[in-house]
Short mmCIF file of C-alpha atoms and ligand atoms in Angstrom, two decimals:
data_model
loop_
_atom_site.label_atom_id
_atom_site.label_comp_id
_atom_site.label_asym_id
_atom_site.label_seq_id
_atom_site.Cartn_x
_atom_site.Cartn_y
_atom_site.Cartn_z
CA UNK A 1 -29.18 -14.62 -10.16
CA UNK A 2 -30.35 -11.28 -8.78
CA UNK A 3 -27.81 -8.77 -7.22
CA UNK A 4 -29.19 -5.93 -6.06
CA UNK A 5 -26.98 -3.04 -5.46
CA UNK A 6 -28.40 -2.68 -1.51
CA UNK A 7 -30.44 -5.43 0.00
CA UNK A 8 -31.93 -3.30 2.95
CA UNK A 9 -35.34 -5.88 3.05
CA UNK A 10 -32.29 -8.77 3.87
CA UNK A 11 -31.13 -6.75 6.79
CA UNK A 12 -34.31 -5.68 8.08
CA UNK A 13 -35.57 -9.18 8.40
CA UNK A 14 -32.25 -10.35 10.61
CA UNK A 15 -33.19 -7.45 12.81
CA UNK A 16 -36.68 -6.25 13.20
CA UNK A 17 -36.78 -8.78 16.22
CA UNK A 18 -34.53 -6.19 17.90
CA UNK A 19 -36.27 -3.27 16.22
CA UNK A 20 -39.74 -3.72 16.70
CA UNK A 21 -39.92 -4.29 20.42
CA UNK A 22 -37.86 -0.72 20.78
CA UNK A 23 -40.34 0.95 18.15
CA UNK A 24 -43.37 -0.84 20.14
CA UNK A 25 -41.98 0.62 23.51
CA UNK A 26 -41.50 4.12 21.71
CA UNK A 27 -44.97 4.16 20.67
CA UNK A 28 -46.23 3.46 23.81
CA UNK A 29 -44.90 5.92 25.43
CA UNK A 30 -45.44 8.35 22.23
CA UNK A 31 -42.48 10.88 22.85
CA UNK A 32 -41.51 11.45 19.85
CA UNK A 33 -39.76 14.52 20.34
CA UNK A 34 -36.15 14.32 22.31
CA UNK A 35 -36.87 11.13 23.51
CA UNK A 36 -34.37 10.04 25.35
CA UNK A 37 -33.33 7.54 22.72
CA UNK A 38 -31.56 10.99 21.04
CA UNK A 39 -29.46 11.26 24.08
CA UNK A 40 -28.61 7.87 24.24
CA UNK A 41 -27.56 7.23 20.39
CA UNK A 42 -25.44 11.05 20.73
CA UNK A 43 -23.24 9.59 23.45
CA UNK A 44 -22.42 6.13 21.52
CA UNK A 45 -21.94 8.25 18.46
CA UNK A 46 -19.49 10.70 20.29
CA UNK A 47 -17.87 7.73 22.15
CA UNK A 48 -17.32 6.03 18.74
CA UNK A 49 -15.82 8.69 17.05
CA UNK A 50 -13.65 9.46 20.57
CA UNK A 51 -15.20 12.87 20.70
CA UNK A 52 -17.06 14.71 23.45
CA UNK A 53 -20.07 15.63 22.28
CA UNK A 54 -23.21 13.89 19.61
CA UNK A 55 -25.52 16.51 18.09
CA UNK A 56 -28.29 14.63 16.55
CA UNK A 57 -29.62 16.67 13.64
CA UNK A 58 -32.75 15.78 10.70
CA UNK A 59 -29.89 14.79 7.68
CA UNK A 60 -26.02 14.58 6.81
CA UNK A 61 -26.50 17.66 4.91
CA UNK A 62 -27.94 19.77 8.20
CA UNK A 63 -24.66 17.81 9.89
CA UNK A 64 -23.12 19.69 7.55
CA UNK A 65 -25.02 23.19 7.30
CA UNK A 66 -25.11 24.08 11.52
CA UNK A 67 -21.45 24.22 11.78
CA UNK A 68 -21.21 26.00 8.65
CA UNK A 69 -24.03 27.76 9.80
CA UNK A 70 -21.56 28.48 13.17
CA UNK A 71 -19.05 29.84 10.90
CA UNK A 72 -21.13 32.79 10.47
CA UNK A 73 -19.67 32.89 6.96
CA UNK A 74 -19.76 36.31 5.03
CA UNK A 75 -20.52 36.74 1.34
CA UNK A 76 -17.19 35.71 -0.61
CA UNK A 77 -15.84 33.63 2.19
CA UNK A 78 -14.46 30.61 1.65
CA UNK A 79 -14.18 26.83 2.37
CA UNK A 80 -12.19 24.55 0.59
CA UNK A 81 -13.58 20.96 -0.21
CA UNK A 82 -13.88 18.00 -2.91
CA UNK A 83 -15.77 18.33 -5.88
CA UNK A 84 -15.74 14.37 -6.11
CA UNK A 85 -18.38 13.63 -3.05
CA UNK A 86 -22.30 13.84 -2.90
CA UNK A 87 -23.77 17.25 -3.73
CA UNK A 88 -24.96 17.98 -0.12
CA UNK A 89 -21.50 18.94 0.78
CA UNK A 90 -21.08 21.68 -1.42
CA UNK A 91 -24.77 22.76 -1.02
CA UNK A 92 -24.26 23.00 2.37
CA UNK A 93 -21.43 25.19 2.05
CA UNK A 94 -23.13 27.77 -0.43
CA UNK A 95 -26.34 27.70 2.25
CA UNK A 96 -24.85 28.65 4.82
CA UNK A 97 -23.84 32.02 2.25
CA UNK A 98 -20.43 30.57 1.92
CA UNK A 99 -18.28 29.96 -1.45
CA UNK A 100 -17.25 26.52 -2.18
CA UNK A 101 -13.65 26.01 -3.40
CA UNK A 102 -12.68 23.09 -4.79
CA UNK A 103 -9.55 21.58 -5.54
CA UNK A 104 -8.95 17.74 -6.61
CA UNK A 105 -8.56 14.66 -5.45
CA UNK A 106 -5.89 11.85 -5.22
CA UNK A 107 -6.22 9.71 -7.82
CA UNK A 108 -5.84 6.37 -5.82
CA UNK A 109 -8.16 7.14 -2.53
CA UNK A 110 -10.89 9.55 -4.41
CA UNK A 111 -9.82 12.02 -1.48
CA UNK A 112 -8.94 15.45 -1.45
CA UNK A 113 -5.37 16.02 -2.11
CA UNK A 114 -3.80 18.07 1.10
CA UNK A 115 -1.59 19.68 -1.23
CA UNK A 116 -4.27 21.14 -3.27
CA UNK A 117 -6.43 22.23 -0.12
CA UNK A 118 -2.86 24.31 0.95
CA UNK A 119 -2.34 25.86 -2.82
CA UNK A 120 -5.96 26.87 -2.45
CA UNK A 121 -6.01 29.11 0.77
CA UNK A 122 -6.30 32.81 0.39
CA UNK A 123 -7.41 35.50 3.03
CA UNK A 124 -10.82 34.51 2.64
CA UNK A 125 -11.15 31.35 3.75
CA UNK A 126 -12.90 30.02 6.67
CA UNK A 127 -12.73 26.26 6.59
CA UNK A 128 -11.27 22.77 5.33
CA UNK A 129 -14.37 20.17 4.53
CA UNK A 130 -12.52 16.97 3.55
CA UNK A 131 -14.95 14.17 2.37
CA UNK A 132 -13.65 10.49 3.88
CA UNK A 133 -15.49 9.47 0.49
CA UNK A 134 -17.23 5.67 0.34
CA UNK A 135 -15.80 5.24 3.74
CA UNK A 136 -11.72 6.17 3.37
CA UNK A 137 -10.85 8.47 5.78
CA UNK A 138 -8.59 11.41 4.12
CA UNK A 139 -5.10 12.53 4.89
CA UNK A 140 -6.04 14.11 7.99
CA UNK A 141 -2.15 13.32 8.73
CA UNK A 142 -1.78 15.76 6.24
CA UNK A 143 -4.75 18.06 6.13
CA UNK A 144 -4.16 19.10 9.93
CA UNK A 145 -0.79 20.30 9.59
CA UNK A 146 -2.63 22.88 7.01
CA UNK A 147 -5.56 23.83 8.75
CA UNK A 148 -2.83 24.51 11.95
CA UNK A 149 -0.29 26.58 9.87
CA UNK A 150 -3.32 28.71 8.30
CA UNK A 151 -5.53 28.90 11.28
CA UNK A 152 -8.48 27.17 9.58
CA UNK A 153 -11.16 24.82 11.28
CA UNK A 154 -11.24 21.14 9.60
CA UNK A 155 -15.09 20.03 9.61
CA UNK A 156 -15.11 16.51 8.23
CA UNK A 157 -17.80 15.14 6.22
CA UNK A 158 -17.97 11.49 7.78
CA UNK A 159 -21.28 11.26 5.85
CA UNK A 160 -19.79 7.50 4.56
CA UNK A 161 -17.50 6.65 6.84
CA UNK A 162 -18.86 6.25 10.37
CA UNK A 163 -16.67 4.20 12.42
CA UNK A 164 -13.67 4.25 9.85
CA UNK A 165 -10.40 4.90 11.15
CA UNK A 166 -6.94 5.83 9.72
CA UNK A 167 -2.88 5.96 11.44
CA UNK A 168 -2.30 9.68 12.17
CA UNK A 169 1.37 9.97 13.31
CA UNK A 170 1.38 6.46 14.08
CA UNK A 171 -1.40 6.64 17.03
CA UNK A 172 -5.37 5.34 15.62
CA UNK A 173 -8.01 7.68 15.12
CA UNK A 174 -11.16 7.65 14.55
CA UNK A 175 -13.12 9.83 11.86
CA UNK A 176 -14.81 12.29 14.17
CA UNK A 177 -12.31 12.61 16.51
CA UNK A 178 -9.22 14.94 14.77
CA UNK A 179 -11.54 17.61 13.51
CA UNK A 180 -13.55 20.44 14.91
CA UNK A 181 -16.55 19.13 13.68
CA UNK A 182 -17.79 15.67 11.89
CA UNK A 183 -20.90 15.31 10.39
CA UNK A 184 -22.82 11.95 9.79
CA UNK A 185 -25.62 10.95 8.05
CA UNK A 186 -27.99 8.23 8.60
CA UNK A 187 -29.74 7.82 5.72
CA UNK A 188 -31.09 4.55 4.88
CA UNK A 189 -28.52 2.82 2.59
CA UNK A 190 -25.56 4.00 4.90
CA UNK A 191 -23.41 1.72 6.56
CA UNK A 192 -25.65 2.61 10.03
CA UNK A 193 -28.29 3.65 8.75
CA UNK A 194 -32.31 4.69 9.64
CA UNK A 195 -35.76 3.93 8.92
CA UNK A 196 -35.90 7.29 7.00
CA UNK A 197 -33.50 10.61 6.89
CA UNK A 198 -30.88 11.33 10.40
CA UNK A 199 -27.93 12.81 11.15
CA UNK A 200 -25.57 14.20 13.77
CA UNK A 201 -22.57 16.35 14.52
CA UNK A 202 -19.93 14.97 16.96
CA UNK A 203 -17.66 17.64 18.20
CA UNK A 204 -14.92 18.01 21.27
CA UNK A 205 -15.01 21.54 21.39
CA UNK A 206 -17.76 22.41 24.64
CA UNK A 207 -18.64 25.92 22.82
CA UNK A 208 -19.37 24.25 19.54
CA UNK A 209 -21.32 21.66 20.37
CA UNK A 210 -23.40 24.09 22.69
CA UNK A 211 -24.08 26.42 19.81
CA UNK A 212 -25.01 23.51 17.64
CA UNK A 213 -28.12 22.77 20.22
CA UNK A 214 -28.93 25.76 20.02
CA UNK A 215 -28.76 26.09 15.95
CA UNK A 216 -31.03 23.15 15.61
CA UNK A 217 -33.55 24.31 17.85
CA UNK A 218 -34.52 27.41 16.59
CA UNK A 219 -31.21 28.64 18.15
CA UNK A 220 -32.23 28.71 21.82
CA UNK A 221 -30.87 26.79 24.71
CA UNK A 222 -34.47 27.67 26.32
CA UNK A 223 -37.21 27.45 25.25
CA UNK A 224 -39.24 30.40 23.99
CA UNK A 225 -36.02 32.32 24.32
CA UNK A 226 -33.88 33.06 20.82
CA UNK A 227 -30.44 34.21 21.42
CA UNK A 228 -30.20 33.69 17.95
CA UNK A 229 -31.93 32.51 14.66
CA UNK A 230 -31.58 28.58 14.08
CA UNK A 231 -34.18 26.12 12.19
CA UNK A 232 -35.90 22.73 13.36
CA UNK A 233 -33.47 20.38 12.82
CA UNK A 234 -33.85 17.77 15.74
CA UNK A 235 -32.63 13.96 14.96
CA UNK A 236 -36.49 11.95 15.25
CA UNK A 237 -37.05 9.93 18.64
CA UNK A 238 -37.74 7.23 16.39
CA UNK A 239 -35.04 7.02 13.90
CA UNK A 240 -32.52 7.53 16.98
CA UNK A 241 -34.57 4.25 18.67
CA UNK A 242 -33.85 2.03 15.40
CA UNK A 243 -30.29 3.96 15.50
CA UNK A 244 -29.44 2.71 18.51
CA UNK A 245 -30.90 -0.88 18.42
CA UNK A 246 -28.43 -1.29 14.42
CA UNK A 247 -25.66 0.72 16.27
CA UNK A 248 -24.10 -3.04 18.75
CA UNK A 249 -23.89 -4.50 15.01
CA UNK A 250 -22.45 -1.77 13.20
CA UNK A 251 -18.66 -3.40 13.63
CA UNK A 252 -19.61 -6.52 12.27
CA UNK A 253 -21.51 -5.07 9.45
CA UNK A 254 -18.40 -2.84 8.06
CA UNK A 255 -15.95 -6.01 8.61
CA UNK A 256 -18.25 -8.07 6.49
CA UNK A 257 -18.09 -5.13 3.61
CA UNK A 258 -14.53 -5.36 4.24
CA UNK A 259 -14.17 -8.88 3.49
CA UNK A 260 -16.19 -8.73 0.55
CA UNK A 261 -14.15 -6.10 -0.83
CA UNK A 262 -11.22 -8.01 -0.48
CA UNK A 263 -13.09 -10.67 -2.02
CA UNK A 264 -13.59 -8.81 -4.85
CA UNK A 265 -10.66 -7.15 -5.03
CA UNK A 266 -8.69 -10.95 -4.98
CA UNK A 267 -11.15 -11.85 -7.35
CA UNK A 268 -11.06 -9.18 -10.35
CA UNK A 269 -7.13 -8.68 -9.80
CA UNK A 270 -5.53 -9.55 -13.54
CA UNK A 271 -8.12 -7.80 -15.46
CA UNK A 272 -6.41 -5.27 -17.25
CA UNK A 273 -9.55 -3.13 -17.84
CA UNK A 274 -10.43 -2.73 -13.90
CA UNK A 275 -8.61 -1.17 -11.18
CA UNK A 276 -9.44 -1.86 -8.20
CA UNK A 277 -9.63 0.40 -5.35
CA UNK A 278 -6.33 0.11 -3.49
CA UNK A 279 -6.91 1.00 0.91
CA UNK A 280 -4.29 3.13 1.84
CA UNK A 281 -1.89 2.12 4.32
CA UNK A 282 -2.92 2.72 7.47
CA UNK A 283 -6.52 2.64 6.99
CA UNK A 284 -9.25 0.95 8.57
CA UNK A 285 -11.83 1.27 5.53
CA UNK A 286 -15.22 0.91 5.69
CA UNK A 287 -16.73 0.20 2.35
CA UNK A 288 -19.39 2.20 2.12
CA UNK A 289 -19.03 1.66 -1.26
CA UNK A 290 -16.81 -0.78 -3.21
CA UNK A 291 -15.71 1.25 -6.77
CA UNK A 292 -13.76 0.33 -9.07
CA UNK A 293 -12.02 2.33 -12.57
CA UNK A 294 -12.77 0.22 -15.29
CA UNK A 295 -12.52 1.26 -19.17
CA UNK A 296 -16.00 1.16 -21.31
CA UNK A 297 -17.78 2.10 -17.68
CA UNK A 298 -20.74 2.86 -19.39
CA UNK A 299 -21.20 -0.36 -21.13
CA UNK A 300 -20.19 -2.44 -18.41
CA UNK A 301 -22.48 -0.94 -16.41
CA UNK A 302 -25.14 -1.65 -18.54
CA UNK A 303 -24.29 -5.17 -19.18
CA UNK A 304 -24.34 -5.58 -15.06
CA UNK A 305 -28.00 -4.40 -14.92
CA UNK A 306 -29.15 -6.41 -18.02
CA UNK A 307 -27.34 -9.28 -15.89
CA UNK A 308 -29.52 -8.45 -12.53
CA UNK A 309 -26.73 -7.40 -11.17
CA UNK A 310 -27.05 -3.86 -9.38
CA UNK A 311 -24.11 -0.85 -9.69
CA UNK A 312 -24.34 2.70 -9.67
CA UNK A 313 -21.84 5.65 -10.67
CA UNK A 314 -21.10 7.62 -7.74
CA UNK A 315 -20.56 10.29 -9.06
CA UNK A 316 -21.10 11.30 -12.62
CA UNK A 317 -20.76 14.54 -12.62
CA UNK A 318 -17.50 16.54 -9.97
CA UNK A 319 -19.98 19.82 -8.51
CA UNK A 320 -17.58 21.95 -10.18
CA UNK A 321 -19.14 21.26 -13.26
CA UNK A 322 -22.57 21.28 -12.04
CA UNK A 323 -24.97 23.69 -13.67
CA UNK A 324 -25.90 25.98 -10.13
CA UNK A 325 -22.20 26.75 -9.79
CA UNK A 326 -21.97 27.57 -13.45
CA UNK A 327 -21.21 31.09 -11.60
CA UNK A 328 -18.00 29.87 -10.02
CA UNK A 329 -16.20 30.13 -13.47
CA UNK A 330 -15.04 26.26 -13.10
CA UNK A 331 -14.10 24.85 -16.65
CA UNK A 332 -13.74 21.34 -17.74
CA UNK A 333 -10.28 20.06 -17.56
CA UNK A 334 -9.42 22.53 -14.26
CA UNK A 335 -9.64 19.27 -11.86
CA UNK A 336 -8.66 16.45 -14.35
CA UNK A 337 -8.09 13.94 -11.54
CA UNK A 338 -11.58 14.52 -10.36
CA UNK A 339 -13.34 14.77 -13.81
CA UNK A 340 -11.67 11.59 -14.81
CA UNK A 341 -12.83 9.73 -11.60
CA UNK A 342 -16.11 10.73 -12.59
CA UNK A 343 -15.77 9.16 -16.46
CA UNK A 344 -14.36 5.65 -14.96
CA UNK A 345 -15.55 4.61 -11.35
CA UNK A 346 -18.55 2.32 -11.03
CA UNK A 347 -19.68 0.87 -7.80
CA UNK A 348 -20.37 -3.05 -6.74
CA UNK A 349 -22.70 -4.36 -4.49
CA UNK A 350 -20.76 -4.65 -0.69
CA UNK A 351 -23.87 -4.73 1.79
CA UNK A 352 -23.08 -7.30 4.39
CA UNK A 353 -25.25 -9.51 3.74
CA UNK A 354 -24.03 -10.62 0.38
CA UNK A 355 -23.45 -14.56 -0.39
CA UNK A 356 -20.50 -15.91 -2.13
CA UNK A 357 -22.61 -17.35 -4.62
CA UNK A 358 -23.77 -13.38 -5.88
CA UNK A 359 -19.95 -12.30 -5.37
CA UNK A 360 -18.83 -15.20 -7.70
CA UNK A 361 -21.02 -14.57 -10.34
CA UNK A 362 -20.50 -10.28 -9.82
CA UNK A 363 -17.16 -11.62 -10.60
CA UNK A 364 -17.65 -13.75 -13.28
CA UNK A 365 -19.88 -11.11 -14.73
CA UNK A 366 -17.64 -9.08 -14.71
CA UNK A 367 -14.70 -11.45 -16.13
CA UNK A 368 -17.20 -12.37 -19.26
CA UNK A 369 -17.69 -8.80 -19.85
CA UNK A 370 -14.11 -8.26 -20.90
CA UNK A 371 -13.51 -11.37 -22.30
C1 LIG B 1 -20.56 12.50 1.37
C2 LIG B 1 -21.94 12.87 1.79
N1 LIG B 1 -22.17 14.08 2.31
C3 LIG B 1 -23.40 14.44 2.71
C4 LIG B 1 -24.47 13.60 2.61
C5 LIG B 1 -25.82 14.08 3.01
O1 LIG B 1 -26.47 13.25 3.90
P1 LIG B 1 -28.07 13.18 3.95
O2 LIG B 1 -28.53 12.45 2.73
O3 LIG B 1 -28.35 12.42 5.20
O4 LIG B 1 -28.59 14.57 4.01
C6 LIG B 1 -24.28 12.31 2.08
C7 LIG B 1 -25.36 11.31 1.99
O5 LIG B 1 -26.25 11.23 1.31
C8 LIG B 1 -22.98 11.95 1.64
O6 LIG B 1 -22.76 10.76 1.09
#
C-alpha cells in the first residue's frame, strides 16, 4: 500500500468542481491584480481569527517580515522566538535588520516555553514571535501576561495553525485574535492551502493593519505616492479565488486530521519506543502535522519510506544551530529541549483524506518496526 505523506492530487479532484468554475470566471474577467477575491478571502480570514482586519500578502514569511518590517527594528534589537519552527520565522526576523533570540521549547507541545521568552527580555527587545507549531496554539495564557508586564508586541506565527484555537482564562480564542499581529501562510500543503505561494496578516489594531497596506504596496496608500519604502507583496487574485472557494471546507478538513490523529494516537499507545504527541488541555488542535518522539528515528523513518509509507522530520536541525547564525554564538546543548526534539520527532501522514485501510497499516508499520 502507498502512503504518501500529503495527497494534494486526492483533494484537488473532490474540489476542482468548485475551483474551476471560480478560476474560469477569474480569467474571464482577467483582473488579476486586487481582484476583489483578495478582499473577500481578507474579511473571512479576519472574521475567522475574530480580528478586524486581513492583509493578504505573497508568503507566510512576508506575513511575517511587514510587521517586523513595522517594527522599524534597529541594528541589535531584539525579538524573542522558537528555534524549533520553519526557518522563515527567524529569517524574517534578521530581514527586517532585527536579532533573533531564541529560547526553548516545552517539551510536550514543541512550543515556546513562556518562562523562557520572560528570562530572555533585556532593554533591547522589540517583540514576542511565538510559533503555534504543526497547528498547537502556544501559551498565549501565558505569553500575554509577559508581553503586558514588559511592554512588548506578541506577533504570532499562525503559519500552521489557521483556525486552531486554545482556552485563554477560560473564554475561546482563536489564533489571530490575542496578538497584535498573526501571520498565515497558504502554501500548498497547509491545512488551507493555495494553488502556489499566499499569505496574510490579520490584525485588530486600525494603525497596523493600515501601515501593512501600505508596506506591501510599495508603502503607499496611493498610488504613485510613497510615504514610505515597502516592496510588492500583494496576495495573487487567483490564489485568493481558489482560497476562498477551499476556505467553507476548511472546518471539516482540520476535524478529519483531528480524528486521524486520535486514531493514531489510540492506535500506537503501548509502544514503548513512541510518544505520542499529547494536545494540551484546552486546545482545539489542528494537525497540521501529526509527530511523534520515537527512539531509532532515523531508522524508522527509513523503514516507513522503504514501506511506501511517507514521513518527514520537521525539523532536523533548531535555527540556533544553523550555519547563517553561526554569528549568534549559539552552542549545542544551550536549548537541549529543542535540540532533542529535533533528534526524535518524525511526522505521519494526517491529510484528510486518508482511509482507515492506510492508517491501519501506518500503524501496523509502525508496530512491526519495533517488534
Ligand atoms: C511556522 C512557519 N512559519 C513561516 C512559514 C513561511 O510560510 P511560506 O512558506 O508561505 O513563506 C511556514 C511555512 O512554510 C511555517 O510553517
Amino acid at each position: 500500500m502507498n502512503v504518501p505523506l500529503l495527497d494534494l492530487a486526492a483533494q484537488y479532484r473532490s474540489l476542482k468542481d468548485e475551483v474551476l468554475p471560480a478560476l474560469q470566471a477569474l480569467f474571464e474577467s482577467q483582473v488579476f491584480i486586487m481582484g476583489p477575491a483578495v478582499a473577500q478571502l481578507e474579511a473571512k480570514v479576519a472574521e475567522l481569527s475574530r480580528a478586524r482586519h486581513g492583509v493578504g500578502c505573497a508568503s507566510g514569511t512576508d506575513a511575517l517580515l511587514l510587521p517586523l518590517n513595522a517594527l522599524d527594528l534597529k541594528p541589535g534589537d531584539e525579538v524573542i522566538t522558537s528555534p524549533f519552527t520553519f526557518f522563515a520565522t527567524a529569517g524574517a526576523i534578521h530581514n527586517a535588520g532585527g536579532t533573533p533570540v531564541f529560547v526553548d521549547i516545552d517539551a510536550a507541545s514543541f512550543n515556546i516555553d513562556p518562562a523562557a521568552v520572560e528570562a530572555a527580555i533585556t532593554p533591547r527587545t522589540r517583540a514576542i514571535l511565538p510559533v503555534h507549531l504543526y497547528g498547537q496554539m502556544a501559551a498565549m495564557e501565558r505569553l500575554l501576561p509577559v508581553a503586558k508586564r514588559h511592554g512588548l508586541p506578541v506577533l504570532e506565527d499562525a503559519c500552521q495553525a489557521i483556525g486552531a484555537r486554545r482556552r485563554v482564562d477560560g473564554t475561546w480564542r482563536m489564533a489571530g485574535e490575542l496578538g497584535w499581529v498573526t501571520a498565515y501562510s497558504f502554501f500548498p500543503s497547509k491545512n488551507l492551502g493555495g494553488w502556489g505561494d499566499g499569505g496574510m496578516m490579520v490584525t485588530s489594531d486600525d494603525q497596523t493593519a493600515e501601515r501593512l497596506r501600505r508596506l506591501r504596496l510599495h508603502g503607499g496608500a496611493k498610488q504613485y505616492h510613497h510615504d514610505e519604502v515597502g516592496t510588492n507583496s500583494r496576495l495573487d487574485t487567483l490564489q485568493a479565488t481558489v482560497l476562498l472557494a477551499k476556505l467553507p471546507h476548511l472546518a471539516a478538513w482540520s476535524a478529519k486530521r483531528r480524528e486521524h490523529a486520535a486514531y493514531y494516537t489510540k492506535a500506537l499507545a503501548g509502544l514503548a519506543a513512541v510518544r505520542t504527541p499529547p494536545v494540551e488541555a484546552g486546545n482545539e488542535h489542528i494537525f497540521h502535522q501529526y509527530t511523534l518522539r520515537v527512539e531509532r528515528r532515523d531508522e524508522l523513518q527509513a523503514h516507513l519510506k522503504a514501506k511506501q509509507i511517507g514521513c518527514a522530520v520537521y525539523y532536523p536541525i533548531p535555527l540556533h544551530l544553523q550555519h547563517c547564525f553561526a554569528h549568534l554564538g549559539y552552542k549545542a546543548g544551550r536549548l537541549p529541549v529543542s535540540e532533542q526534539a529535533a533528534h526524535e520527532v518524525l511526522s505521519l501522514p494526517v491529510y484528510p483524506e486518508l482511509t482507515d485501510d492506510q492508517l491501519d497499516y501506518v500503524c501496523e508499520t509502525i508496530r512491526g518496526f519495533y517488534r
